[in-house]
Amino acid sequence: MKPLGSLKRHFWLAKRMAKTTGVDLEQARADGALSQKDWAGMVARCRSCTAPEACSNWLDKSELSGGAESQPSYCENRARLQSLKPETTTLCGQD
C-alpha cells in the first residue's frame, strides 16, 4: 500500500481543483452540502491519488486558461466535486 501524500499539499490541491472547476466550497458548506467530515474525506482521497504531479500541472494550465468545466478523469474527488457544482457556474477568473 502506497503511503498517503502530504496533508498540506493535498489540502491545497483539492481546494484548487474545486475553484478551478467552478465549485464554491464555502457556499457548499453554508448550504449544508459539505460538512467538515466530508471535506476531510475529500482531502484524504486526494492524498491517496497516484498522480499529484499530473494534477498540479493540469491545475496550472487550467488556471492560466480561465478554469475548466470538470475535473480530469483521474481525480479521486471528481464525482464529489461534480455533485457540489451549481447548475450555472462562473469559471475561475471569468465574470
PDB file of N, CA and C in Angstrom:
ATOM      1  N   MET A   1       0.840  -1.188   0.000  1.00  0.00           N
ATOM      2  CA  MET A   1       0.000   0.000   0.000  1.00  0.00           C
ATOM      3  C   MET A   1       0.887   1.253   0.000  1.00  0.00           C
ATOM      4  N   LYS A   2       0.593   2.156  -0.892  1.00  0.00           N
ATOM      5  CA  LYS A   2       1.343   3.406  -1.029  1.00  0.00           C
ATOM      6  C   LYS A   2       1.017   4.337   0.142  1.00  0.00           C
ATOM      7  N   PRO A   3       2.038   4.981   0.729  1.00  0.00           N
ATOM      8  CA  PRO A   3       1.745   5.938   1.805  1.00  0.00           C
ATOM      9  C   PRO A   3       0.979   7.147   1.262  1.00  0.00           C
ATOM     10  N   LEU A   4       0.186   7.750   2.122  1.00  0.00           N
ATOM     11  CA  LEU A   4      -0.579   8.933   1.730  1.00  0.00           C
ATOM     12  C   LEU A   4       0.354  10.113   1.489  1.00  0.00           C
ATOM     13  N   GLY A   5      -0.055  10.987   0.578  1.00  0.00           N
ATOM     14  CA  GLY A   5       0.713  12.190   0.291  1.00  0.00           C
ATOM     15  C   GLY A   5       0.593  13.209   1.409  1.00  0.00           C
ATOM     16  N   SER A   6       1.348  14.261   1.295  1.00  0.00           N
ATOM     17  CA  SER A   6       1.389  15.340   2.276  1.00  0.00           C
ATOM     18  C   SER A   6       0.001  15.959   2.481  1.00  0.00           C
ATOM     19  N   LEU A   7      -0.398  16.078   3.736  1.00  0.00           N
ATOM     20  CA  LEU A   7      -1.698  16.671   4.058  1.00  0.00           C
ATOM     21  C   LEU A   7      -1.791  18.100   3.527  1.00  0.00           C
ATOM     22  N   LYS A   8      -0.765  18.899   3.766  1.00  0.00           N
ATOM     23  CA  LYS A   8      -0.781  20.303   3.331  1.00  0.00           C
ATOM     24  C   LYS A   8      -0.881  20.403   1.807  1.00  0.00           C
ATOM     25  N   ARG A   9      -0.068  19.636   1.104  1.00  0.00           N
ATOM     26  CA  ARG A   9      -0.075  19.699  -0.361  1.00  0.00           C
ATOM     27  C   ARG A   9      -1.440  19.317  -0.923  1.00  0.00           C
ATOM     28  N   HIS A  10      -2.010  18.241  -0.420  1.00  0.00           N
ATOM     29  CA  HIS A  10      -3.267  17.744  -0.977  1.00  0.00           C
ATOM     30  C   HIS A  10      -4.462  18.577  -0.533  1.00  0.00           C
ATOM     31  N   PHE A  11      -4.378  19.205   0.629  1.00  0.00           N
ATOM     32  CA  PHE A  11      -5.407  20.160   1.039  1.00  0.00           C
ATOM     33  C   PHE A  11      -5.514  21.254  -0.025  1.00  0.00           C
ATOM     34  N   TRP A  12      -4.351  21.807  -0.417  1.00  0.00           N
ATOM     35  CA  TRP A  12      -4.350  22.892  -1.397  1.00  0.00           C
ATOM     36  C   TRP A  12      -4.677  22.403  -2.801  1.00  0.00           C
ATOM     37  N   LEU A  13      -4.253  21.205  -3.175  1.00  0.00           N
ATOM     38  CA  LEU A  13      -4.635  20.666  -4.485  1.00  0.00           C
ATOM     39  C   LEU A  13      -6.153  20.517  -4.576  1.00  0.00           C
ATOM     40  N   ALA A  14      -6.768  19.998  -3.509  1.00  0.00           N
ATOM     41  CA  ALA A  14      -8.223  19.808  -3.515  1.00  0.00           C
ATOM     42  C   ALA A  14      -8.950  21.155  -3.601  1.00  0.00           C
ATOM     43  N   LYS A  15      -8.478  22.155  -2.856  1.00  0.00           N
ATOM     44  CA  LYS A  15      -9.090  23.488  -2.923  1.00  0.00           C
ATOM     45  C   LYS A  15      -8.935  24.092  -4.314  1.00  0.00           C
ATOM     46  N   ARG A  16      -7.747  23.962  -4.889  1.00  0.00           N
ATOM     47  CA  ARG A  16      -7.514  24.494  -6.240  1.00  0.00           C
ATOM     48  C   ARG A  16      -8.400  23.787  -7.263  1.00  0.00           C
ATOM     49  N   MET A  17      -8.541  22.467  -7.124  1.00  0.00           N
ATOM     50  CA  MET A  17      -9.362  21.711  -8.071  1.00  0.00           C
ATOM     51  C   MET A  17     -10.802  22.204  -8.006  1.00  0.00           C
ATOM     52  N   ALA A  18     -11.305  22.417  -6.808  1.00  0.00           N
ATOM     53  CA  ALA A  18     -12.672  22.919  -6.666  1.00  0.00           C
ATOM     54  C   ALA A  18     -12.808  24.292  -7.329  1.00  0.00           C
ATOM     55  N   LYS A  19     -11.932  25.213  -6.976  1.00  0.00           N
ATOM     56  CA  LYS A  19     -12.019  26.578  -7.508  1.00  0.00           C
ATOM     57  C   LYS A  19     -11.883  26.602  -9.025  1.00  0.00           C
ATOM     58  N   THR A  20     -10.923  25.861  -9.546  1.00  0.00           N
ATOM     59  CA  THR A  20     -10.649  25.864 -10.983  1.00  0.00           C
ATOM     60  C   THR A  20     -11.808  25.300 -11.786  1.00  0.00           C
ATOM     61  N   THR A  21     -12.598  24.429 -11.179  1.00  0.00           N
ATOM     62  CA  THR A  21     -13.710  23.810 -11.901  1.00  0.00           C
ATOM     63  C   THR A  21     -15.068  24.377 -11.488  1.00  0.00           C
ATOM     64  N   GLY A  22     -15.053  25.539 -10.830  1.00  0.00           N
ATOM     65  CA  GLY A  22     -16.296  26.241 -10.543  1.00  0.00           C
ATOM     66  C   GLY A  22     -17.076  25.756  -9.342  1.00  0.00           C
ATOM     67  N   VAL A  23     -16.407  25.093  -8.409  1.00  0.00           N
ATOM     68  CA  VAL A  23     -17.079  24.623  -7.197  1.00  0.00           C
ATOM     69  C   VAL A  23     -16.716  25.567  -6.054  1.00  0.00           C
ATOM     70  N   ASP A  24     -17.721  26.168  -5.440  1.00  0.00           N
ATOM     71  CA  ASP A  24     -17.529  27.084  -4.318  1.00  0.00           C
ATOM     72  C   ASP A  24     -17.682  26.288  -3.023  1.00  0.00           C
ATOM     73  N   LEU A  25     -16.559  25.883  -2.444  1.00  0.00           N
ATOM     74  CA  LEU A  25     -16.591  25.060  -1.235  1.00  0.00           C
ATOM     75  C   LEU A  25     -17.231  25.789  -0.062  1.00  0.00           C
ATOM     76  N   GLU A  26     -16.974  27.073   0.065  1.00  0.00           N
ATOM     77  CA  GLU A  26     -17.553  27.838   1.170  1.00  0.00           C
ATOM     78  C   GLU A  26     -19.078  27.894   1.057  1.00  0.00           C
ATOM     79  N   GLN A  27     -19.571  28.082  -0.165  1.00  0.00           N
ATOM     80  CA  GLN A  27     -21.018  28.107  -0.364  1.00  0.00           C
ATOM     81  C   GLN A  27     -21.616  26.731  -0.107  1.00  0.00           C
ATOM     82  N   ALA A  28     -20.919  25.688  -0.528  1.00  0.00           N
ATOM     83  CA  ALA A  28     -21.395  24.323  -0.277  1.00  0.00           C
ATOM     84  C   ALA A  28     -21.492  24.059   1.221  1.00  0.00           C
ATOM     85  N   ARG A  29     -20.528  24.571   1.982  1.00  0.00           N
ATOM     86  CA  ARG A  29     -20.593  24.430   3.439  1.00  0.00           C
ATOM     87  C   ARG A  29     -21.775  25.208   4.003  1.00  0.00           C
ATOM     88  N   ALA A  30     -21.934  26.446   3.556  1.00  0.00           N
ATOM     89  CA  ALA A  30     -23.026  27.291   4.044  1.00  0.00           C
ATOM     90  C   ALA A  30     -24.385  26.681   3.726  1.00  0.00           C
ATOM     91  N   ASP A  31     -24.485  26.026   2.577  1.00  0.00           N
ATOM     92  CA  ASP A  31     -25.737  25.394   2.161  1.00  0.00           C
ATOM     93  C   ASP A  31     -25.980  24.052   2.838  1.00  0.00           C
ATOM     94  N   GLY A  32     -24.992  23.557   3.577  1.00  0.00           N
ATOM     95  CA  GLY A  32     -25.125  22.262   4.236  1.00  0.00           C
ATOM     96  C   GLY A  32     -24.825  21.081   3.329  1.00  0.00           C
ATOM     97  N   ALA A  33     -24.298  21.360   2.140  1.00  0.00           N
ATOM     98  CA  ALA A  33     -23.987  20.288   1.190  1.00  0.00           C
ATOM     99  C   ALA A  33     -22.617  19.668   1.440  1.00  0.00           C
ATOM    100  N   LEU A  34     -21.790  20.331   2.252  1.00  0.00           N
ATOM    101  CA  LEU A  34     -20.438  19.852   2.528  1.00  0.00           C
ATOM    102  C   LEU A  34     -20.127  20.059   4.005  1.00  0.00           C
ATOM    103  N   SER A  35     -20.023  18.962   4.730  1.00  0.00           N
ATOM    104  CA  SER A  35     -19.672  19.042   6.151  1.00  0.00           C
ATOM    105  C   SER A  35     -18.154  19.005   6.313  1.00  0.00           C
ATOM    106  N   GLN A  36     -17.697  19.298   7.513  1.00  0.00           N
ATOM    107  CA  GLN A  36     -16.261  19.219   7.796  1.00  0.00           C
ATOM    108  C   GLN A  36     -15.771  17.786   7.578  1.00  0.00           C
ATOM    109  N   LYS A  37     -16.583  16.818   7.964  1.00  0.00           N
ATOM    110  CA  LYS A  37     -16.226  15.406   7.774  1.00  0.00           C
ATOM    111  C   LYS A  37     -16.115  15.077   6.280  1.00  0.00           C
ATOM    112  N   ASP A  38     -17.048  15.592   5.479  1.00  0.00           N
ATOM    113  CA  ASP A  38     -16.990  15.386   4.021  1.00  0.00           C
ATOM    114  C   ASP A  38     -15.694  15.965   3.449  1.00  0.00           C
ATOM    115  N   TRP A  39     -15.359  17.196   3.864  1.00  0.00           N
ATOM    116  CA  TRP A  39     -14.154  17.852   3.362  1.00  0.00           C
ATOM    117  C   TRP A  39     -12.905  17.057   3.761  1.00  0.00           C
ATOM    118  N   ALA A  40     -12.865  16.589   5.007  1.00  0.00           N
ATOM    119  CA  ALA A  40     -11.723  15.785   5.459  1.00  0.00           C
ATOM    120  C   ALA A  40     -11.595  14.520   4.614  1.00  0.00           C
ATOM    121  N   GLY A  41     -12.726  13.915   4.262  1.00  0.00           N
ATOM    122  CA  GLY A  41     -12.709  12.733   3.403  1.00  0.00           C
ATOM    123  C   GLY A  41     -12.197  13.048   2.011  1.00  0.00           C
ATOM    124  N   MET A  42     -12.555  14.215   1.497  1.00  0.00           N
ATOM    125  CA  MET A  42     -12.078  14.622   0.171  1.00  0.00           C
ATOM    126  C   MET A  42     -10.565  14.821   0.177  1.00  0.00           C
ATOM    127  N   VAL A  43     -10.052  15.446   1.223  1.00  0.00           N
ATOM    128  CA  VAL A  43      -8.605  15.645   1.319  1.00  0.00           C
ATOM    129  C   VAL A  43      -7.908  14.294   1.455  1.00  0.00           C
ATOM    130  N   ALA A  44      -8.480  13.381   2.239  1.00  0.00           N
ATOM    131  CA  ALA A  44      -7.892  12.042   2.384  1.00  0.00           C
ATOM    132  C   ALA A  44      -7.874  11.309   1.046  1.00  0.00           C
ATOM    133  N   ARG A  45      -8.967  11.412   0.272  1.00  0.00           N
ATOM    134  CA  ARG A  45      -8.984  10.780  -1.058  1.00  0.00           C
ATOM    135  C   ARG A  45      -7.918  11.393  -1.954  1.00  0.00           C
ATOM    136  N   CYS A  46      -7.774  12.702  -1.893  1.00  0.00           N
ATOM    137  CA  CYS A  46      -6.748  13.378  -2.686  1.00  0.00           C
ATOM    138  C   CYS A  46      -5.360  12.872  -2.284  1.00  0.00           C
ATOM    139  N   ARG A  47      -5.146  12.675  -1.004  1.00  0.00           N
ATOM    140  CA  ARG A  47      -3.847  12.194  -0.522  1.00  0.00           C
ATOM    141  C   ARG A  47      -3.528  10.799  -1.040  1.00  0.00           C
ATOM    142  N   SER A  48      -4.552  10.026  -1.398  1.00  0.00           N
ATOM    143  CA  SER A  48      -4.321   8.668  -1.901  1.00  0.00           C
ATOM    144  C   SER A  48      -4.095   8.640  -3.414  1.00  0.00           C
ATOM    145  N   CYS A  49      -4.185   9.792  -4.065  1.00  0.00           N
ATOM    146  CA  CYS A  49      -4.020   9.889  -5.513  1.00  0.00           C
ATOM    147  C   CYS A  49      -2.611   9.472  -5.930  1.00  0.00           C
ATOM    148  N   THR A  50      -2.532   8.799  -7.067  1.00  0.00           N
ATOM    149  CA  THR A  50      -1.232   8.374  -7.594  1.00  0.00           C
ATOM    150  C   THR A  50      -0.689   9.358  -8.630  1.00  0.00           C
ATOM    151  N   ALA A  51      -1.398  10.450  -8.873  1.00  0.00           N
ATOM    152  CA  ALA A  51      -0.980  11.393  -9.920  1.00  0.00           C
ATOM    153  C   ALA A  51      -0.941  12.849  -9.453  1.00  0.00           C
ATOM    154  N   PRO A  52      -0.361  13.149  -8.286  1.00  0.00           N
ATOM    155  CA  PRO A  52      -0.376  14.542  -7.833  1.00  0.00           C
ATOM    156  C   PRO A  52       0.408  15.491  -8.736  1.00  0.00           C
ATOM    157  N   GLU A  53       1.473  15.021  -9.370  1.00  0.00           N
ATOM    158  CA  GLU A  53       2.230  15.895 -10.277  1.00  0.00           C
ATOM    159  C   GLU A  53       1.400  16.228 -11.513  1.00  0.00           C
ATOM    160  N   ALA A  54       0.729  15.218 -12.067  1.00  0.00           N
ATOM    161  CA  ALA A  54      -0.147  15.454 -13.222  1.00  0.00           C
ATOM    162  C   ALA A  54      -1.268  16.411 -12.830  1.00  0.00           C
ATOM    163  N   CYS A  55      -1.796  16.245 -11.639  1.00  0.00           N
ATOM    164  CA  CYS A  55      -2.863  17.119 -11.139  1.00  0.00           C
ATOM    165  C   CYS A  55      -2.364  18.555 -11.031  1.00  0.00           C
ATOM    166  N   SER A  56      -1.213  18.736 -10.432  1.00  0.00           N
ATOM    167  CA  SER A  56      -0.655  20.073 -10.277  1.00  0.00           C
ATOM    168  C   SER A  56      -0.418  20.732 -11.635  1.00  0.00           C
ATOM    169  N   ASN A  57       0.110  19.981 -12.583  1.00  0.00           N
ATOM    170  CA  ASN A  57       0.332  20.507 -13.939  1.00  0.00           C
ATOM    171  C   ASN A  57      -0.991  20.855 -14.612  1.00  0.00           C
ATOM    172  N   TRP A  58      -1.997  19.980 -14.466  1.00  0.00           N
ATOM    173  CA  TRP A  58      -3.317  20.216 -15.051  1.00  0.00           C
ATOM    174  C   TRP A  58      -3.919  21.492 -14.459  1.00  0.00           C
ATOM    175  N   LEU A  59      -3.797  21.651 -13.142  1.00  0.00           N
ATOM    176  CA  LEU A  59      -4.326  22.847 -12.487  1.00  0.00           C
ATOM    177  C   LEU A  59      -3.618  24.109 -12.973  1.00  0.00           C
ATOM    178  N   ASP A  60      -2.300  24.054 -13.083  1.00  0.00           N
ATOM    179  CA  ASP A  60      -1.554  25.221 -13.576  1.00  0.00           C
ATOM    180  C   ASP A  60      -2.067  25.647 -14.949  1.00  0.00           C
ATOM    181  N   LYS A  61      -2.198  24.703 -15.852  1.00  0.00           N
ATOM    182  CA  LYS A  61      -2.664  25.004 -17.213  1.00  0.00           C
ATOM    183  C   LYS A  61      -4.106  25.496 -17.214  1.00  0.00           C
ATOM    184  N   SER A  62      -4.953  24.840 -16.432  1.00  0.00           N
ATOM    185  CA  SER A  62      -6.371  25.215 -16.395  1.00  0.00           C
ATOM    186  C   SER A  62      -6.573  26.594 -15.791  1.00  0.00           C
ATOM    187  N   GLU A  63      -5.823  26.914 -14.752  1.00  0.00           N
ATOM    188  CA  GLU A  63      -5.935  28.237 -14.137  1.00  0.00           C
ATOM    189  C   GLU A  63      -5.495  29.329 -15.117  1.00  0.00           C
ATOM    190  N   LEU A  64      -4.455  29.062 -15.873  1.00  0.00           N
ATOM    191  CA  LEU A  64      -3.984  30.043 -16.859  1.00  0.00           C
ATOM    192  C   LEU A  64      -4.993  30.277 -17.974  1.00  0.00           C
ATOM    193  N   SER A  65      -5.777  29.248 -18.288  1.00  0.00           N
ATOM    194  CA  SER A  65      -6.758  29.380 -19.370  1.00  0.00           C
ATOM    195  C   SER A  65      -8.138  29.801 -18.868  1.00  0.00           C
ATOM    196  N   GLY A  66      -8.252  30.126 -17.572  1.00  0.00           N
ATOM    197  CA  GLY A  66      -9.515  30.634 -17.051  1.00  0.00           C
ATOM    198  C   GLY A  66     -10.416  29.613 -16.403  1.00  0.00           C
ATOM    199  N   GLY A  67      -9.935  28.409 -16.168  1.00  0.00           N
ATOM    200  CA  GLY A  67     -10.732  27.393 -15.498  1.00  0.00           C
ATOM    201  C   GLY A  67     -11.069  26.241 -16.408  1.00  0.00           C
ATOM    202  N   ALA A  68     -11.842  25.310 -15.879  1.00  0.00           N
ATOM    203  CA  ALA A  68     -12.235  24.116 -16.629  1.00  0.00           C
ATOM    204  C   ALA A  68     -13.647  23.720 -16.227  1.00  0.00           C
ATOM    205  N   GLU A  69     -14.331  23.049 -17.112  1.00  0.00           N
ATOM    206  CA  GLU A  69     -15.708  22.614 -16.839  1.00  0.00           C
ATOM    207  C   GLU A  69     -15.773  21.470 -15.829  1.00  0.00           C
ATOM    208  N   SER A  70     -14.806  20.542 -15.900  1.00  0.00           N
ATOM    209  CA  SER A  70     -14.820  19.413 -14.970  1.00  0.00           C
ATOM    210  C   SER A  70     -13.404  18.969 -14.653  1.00  0.00           C
ATOM    211  N   GLN A  71     -13.300  18.135 -13.675  1.00  0.00           N
ATOM    212  CA  GLN A  71     -12.032  17.628 -13.211  1.00  0.00           C
ATOM    213  C   GLN A  71     -11.503  16.572 -14.184  1.00  0.00           C
ATOM    214  N   PRO A  72     -10.178  16.325 -14.173  1.00  0.00           N
ATOM    215  CA  PRO A  72      -9.640  15.272 -15.033  1.00  0.00           C
ATOM    216  C   PRO A  72     -10.166  13.906 -14.583  1.00  0.00           C
ATOM    217  N   SER A  73     -10.174  12.956 -15.481  1.00  0.00           N
ATOM    218  CA  SER A  73     -10.751  11.634 -15.195  1.00  0.00           C
ATOM    219  C   SER A  73     -10.075  10.927 -14.033  1.00  0.00           C
ATOM    220  N   TYR A  74      -8.819  11.209 -13.768  1.00  0.00           N
ATOM    221  CA  TYR A  74      -8.096  10.530 -12.688  1.00  0.00           C
ATOM    222  C   TYR A  74      -8.323  11.163 -11.317  1.00  0.00           C
ATOM    223  N   CYS A  75      -9.050  12.272 -11.251  1.00  0.00           N
ATOM    224  CA  CYS A  75      -9.272  12.956  -9.974  1.00  0.00           C
ATOM    225  C   CYS A  75     -10.082  12.070  -9.030  1.00  0.00           C
ATOM    226  N   GLU A  76      -9.535  11.823  -7.852  1.00  0.00           N
ATOM    227  CA  GLU A  76     -10.196  10.986  -6.845  1.00  0.00           C
ATOM    228  C   GLU A  76     -11.485  11.626  -6.324  1.00  0.00           C
ATOM    229  N   ASN A  77     -11.628  12.923  -6.476  1.00  0.00           N
ATOM    230  CA  ASN A  77     -12.807  13.643  -5.976  1.00  0.00           C
ATOM    231  C   ASN A  77     -13.737  14.120  -7.082  1.00  0.00           C
ATOM    232  N   ARG A  78     -13.543  13.629  -8.274  1.00  0.00           N
ATOM    233  CA  ARG A  78     -14.329  14.107  -9.413  1.00  0.00           C
ATOM    234  C   ARG A  78     -15.841  14.014  -9.168  1.00  0.00           C
ATOM    235  N   ALA A  79     -16.317  12.859  -8.773  1.00  0.00           N
ATOM    236  CA  ALA A  79     -17.765  12.678  -8.574  1.00  0.00           C
ATOM    237  C   ALA A  79     -18.288  13.599  -7.471  1.00  0.00           C
ATOM    238  N   ARG A  80     -17.539  13.709  -6.376  1.00  0.00           N
ATOM    239  CA  ARG A  80     -17.995  14.540  -5.258  1.00  0.00           C
ATOM    240  C   ARG A  80     -18.000  16.017  -5.653  1.00  0.00           C
ATOM    241  N   LEU A  81     -16.965  16.454  -6.333  1.00  0.00           N
ATOM    242  CA  LEU A  81     -16.923  17.849  -6.773  1.00  0.00           C
ATOM    243  C   LEU A  81     -18.032  18.142  -7.777  1.00  0.00           C
ATOM    244  N   GLN A  82     -18.307  17.219  -8.672  1.00  0.00           N
ATOM    245  CA  GLN A  82     -19.397  17.423  -9.632  1.00  0.00           C
ATOM    246  C   GLN A  82     -20.735  17.548  -8.908  1.00  0.00           C
ATOM    247  N   SER A  83     -20.902  16.785  -7.825  1.00  0.00           N
ATOM    248  CA  SER A  83     -22.167  16.856  -7.082  1.00  0.00           C
ATOM    249  C   SER A  83     -22.327  18.185  -6.346  1.00  0.00           C
ATOM    250  N   LEU A  84     -21.230  18.879  -6.092  1.00  0.00           N
ATOM    251  CA  LEU A  84     -21.275  20.171  -5.396  1.00  0.00           C
ATOM    252  C   LEU A  84     -21.352  21.354  -6.347  1.00  0.00           C
ATOM    253  N   LYS A  85     -21.185  21.085  -7.617  1.00  0.00           N
ATOM    254  CA  LYS A  85     -21.144  22.164  -8.606  1.00  0.00           C
ATOM    255  C   LYS A  85     -22.554  22.700  -8.860  1.00  0.00           C
ATOM    256  N   PRO A  86     -22.717  24.016  -8.763  1.00  0.00           N
ATOM    257  CA  PRO A  86     -24.039  24.583  -9.040  1.00  0.00           C
ATOM    258  C   PRO A  86     -24.400  24.430 -10.517  1.00  0.00           C
ATOM    259  N   GLU A  87     -25.666  24.560 -10.813  1.00  0.00           N
ATOM    260  CA  GLU A  87     -26.156  24.426 -12.189  1.00  0.00           C
ATOM    261  C   GLU A  87     -25.457  25.391 -13.135  1.00  0.00           C
ATOM    262  N   THR A  88     -25.318  26.642 -12.718  1.00  0.00           N
ATOM    263  CA  THR A  88     -24.658  27.657 -13.526  1.00  0.00           C
ATOM    264  C   THR A  88     -23.426  28.105 -12.774  1.00  0.00           C
ATOM    265  N   THR A  89     -22.257  28.037 -13.425  1.00  0.00           N
ATOM    266  CA  THR A  89     -21.028  28.428 -12.747  1.00  0.00           C
ATOM    267  C   THR A  89     -20.271  29.456 -13.563  1.00  0.00           C
ATOM    268  N   THR A  90     -19.449  30.193 -12.862  1.00  0.00           N
ATOM    269  CA  THR A  90     -18.503  31.094 -13.496  1.00  0.00           C
ATOM    270  C   THR A  90     -17.136  30.479 -13.296  1.00  0.00           C
ATOM    271  N   LEU A  91     -16.401  30.273 -14.368  1.00  0.00           N
ATOM    272  CA  LEU A  91     -15.089  29.674 -14.260  1.00  0.00           C
ATOM    273  C   LEU A  91     -14.111  30.636 -13.609  1.00  0.00           C
ATOM    274  N   CYS A  92     -13.069  30.090 -13.038  1.00  0.00           N
ATOM    275  CA  CYS A  92     -12.013  30.832 -12.356  1.00  0.00           C
ATOM    276  C   CYS A  92     -11.583  32.056 -13.163  1.00  0.00           C
ATOM    277  N   GLY A  93     -11.748  33.228 -12.578  1.00  0.00           N
ATOM    278  CA  GLY A  93     -11.292  34.453 -13.211  1.00  0.00           C
ATOM    279  C   GLY A  93     -12.220  35.027 -14.265  1.00  0.00           C
ATOM    280  N   GLN A  94     -13.375  34.411 -14.494  1.00  0.00           N
ATOM    281  CA  GLN A  94     -14.305  34.927 -15.502  1.00  0.00           C
ATOM    282  C   GLN A  94     -15.573  35.413 -14.824  1.00  0.00           C
ATOM    283  N   ASP A  95     -16.069  36.550 -15.238  1.00  0.00           N
ATOM    284  CA  ASP A  95     -17.323  37.081 -14.681  1.00  0.00           C
ATOM    285  C   ASP A  95     -18.382  37.153 -15.744  1.00  0.00           C
TER     286      ASP A  95
END
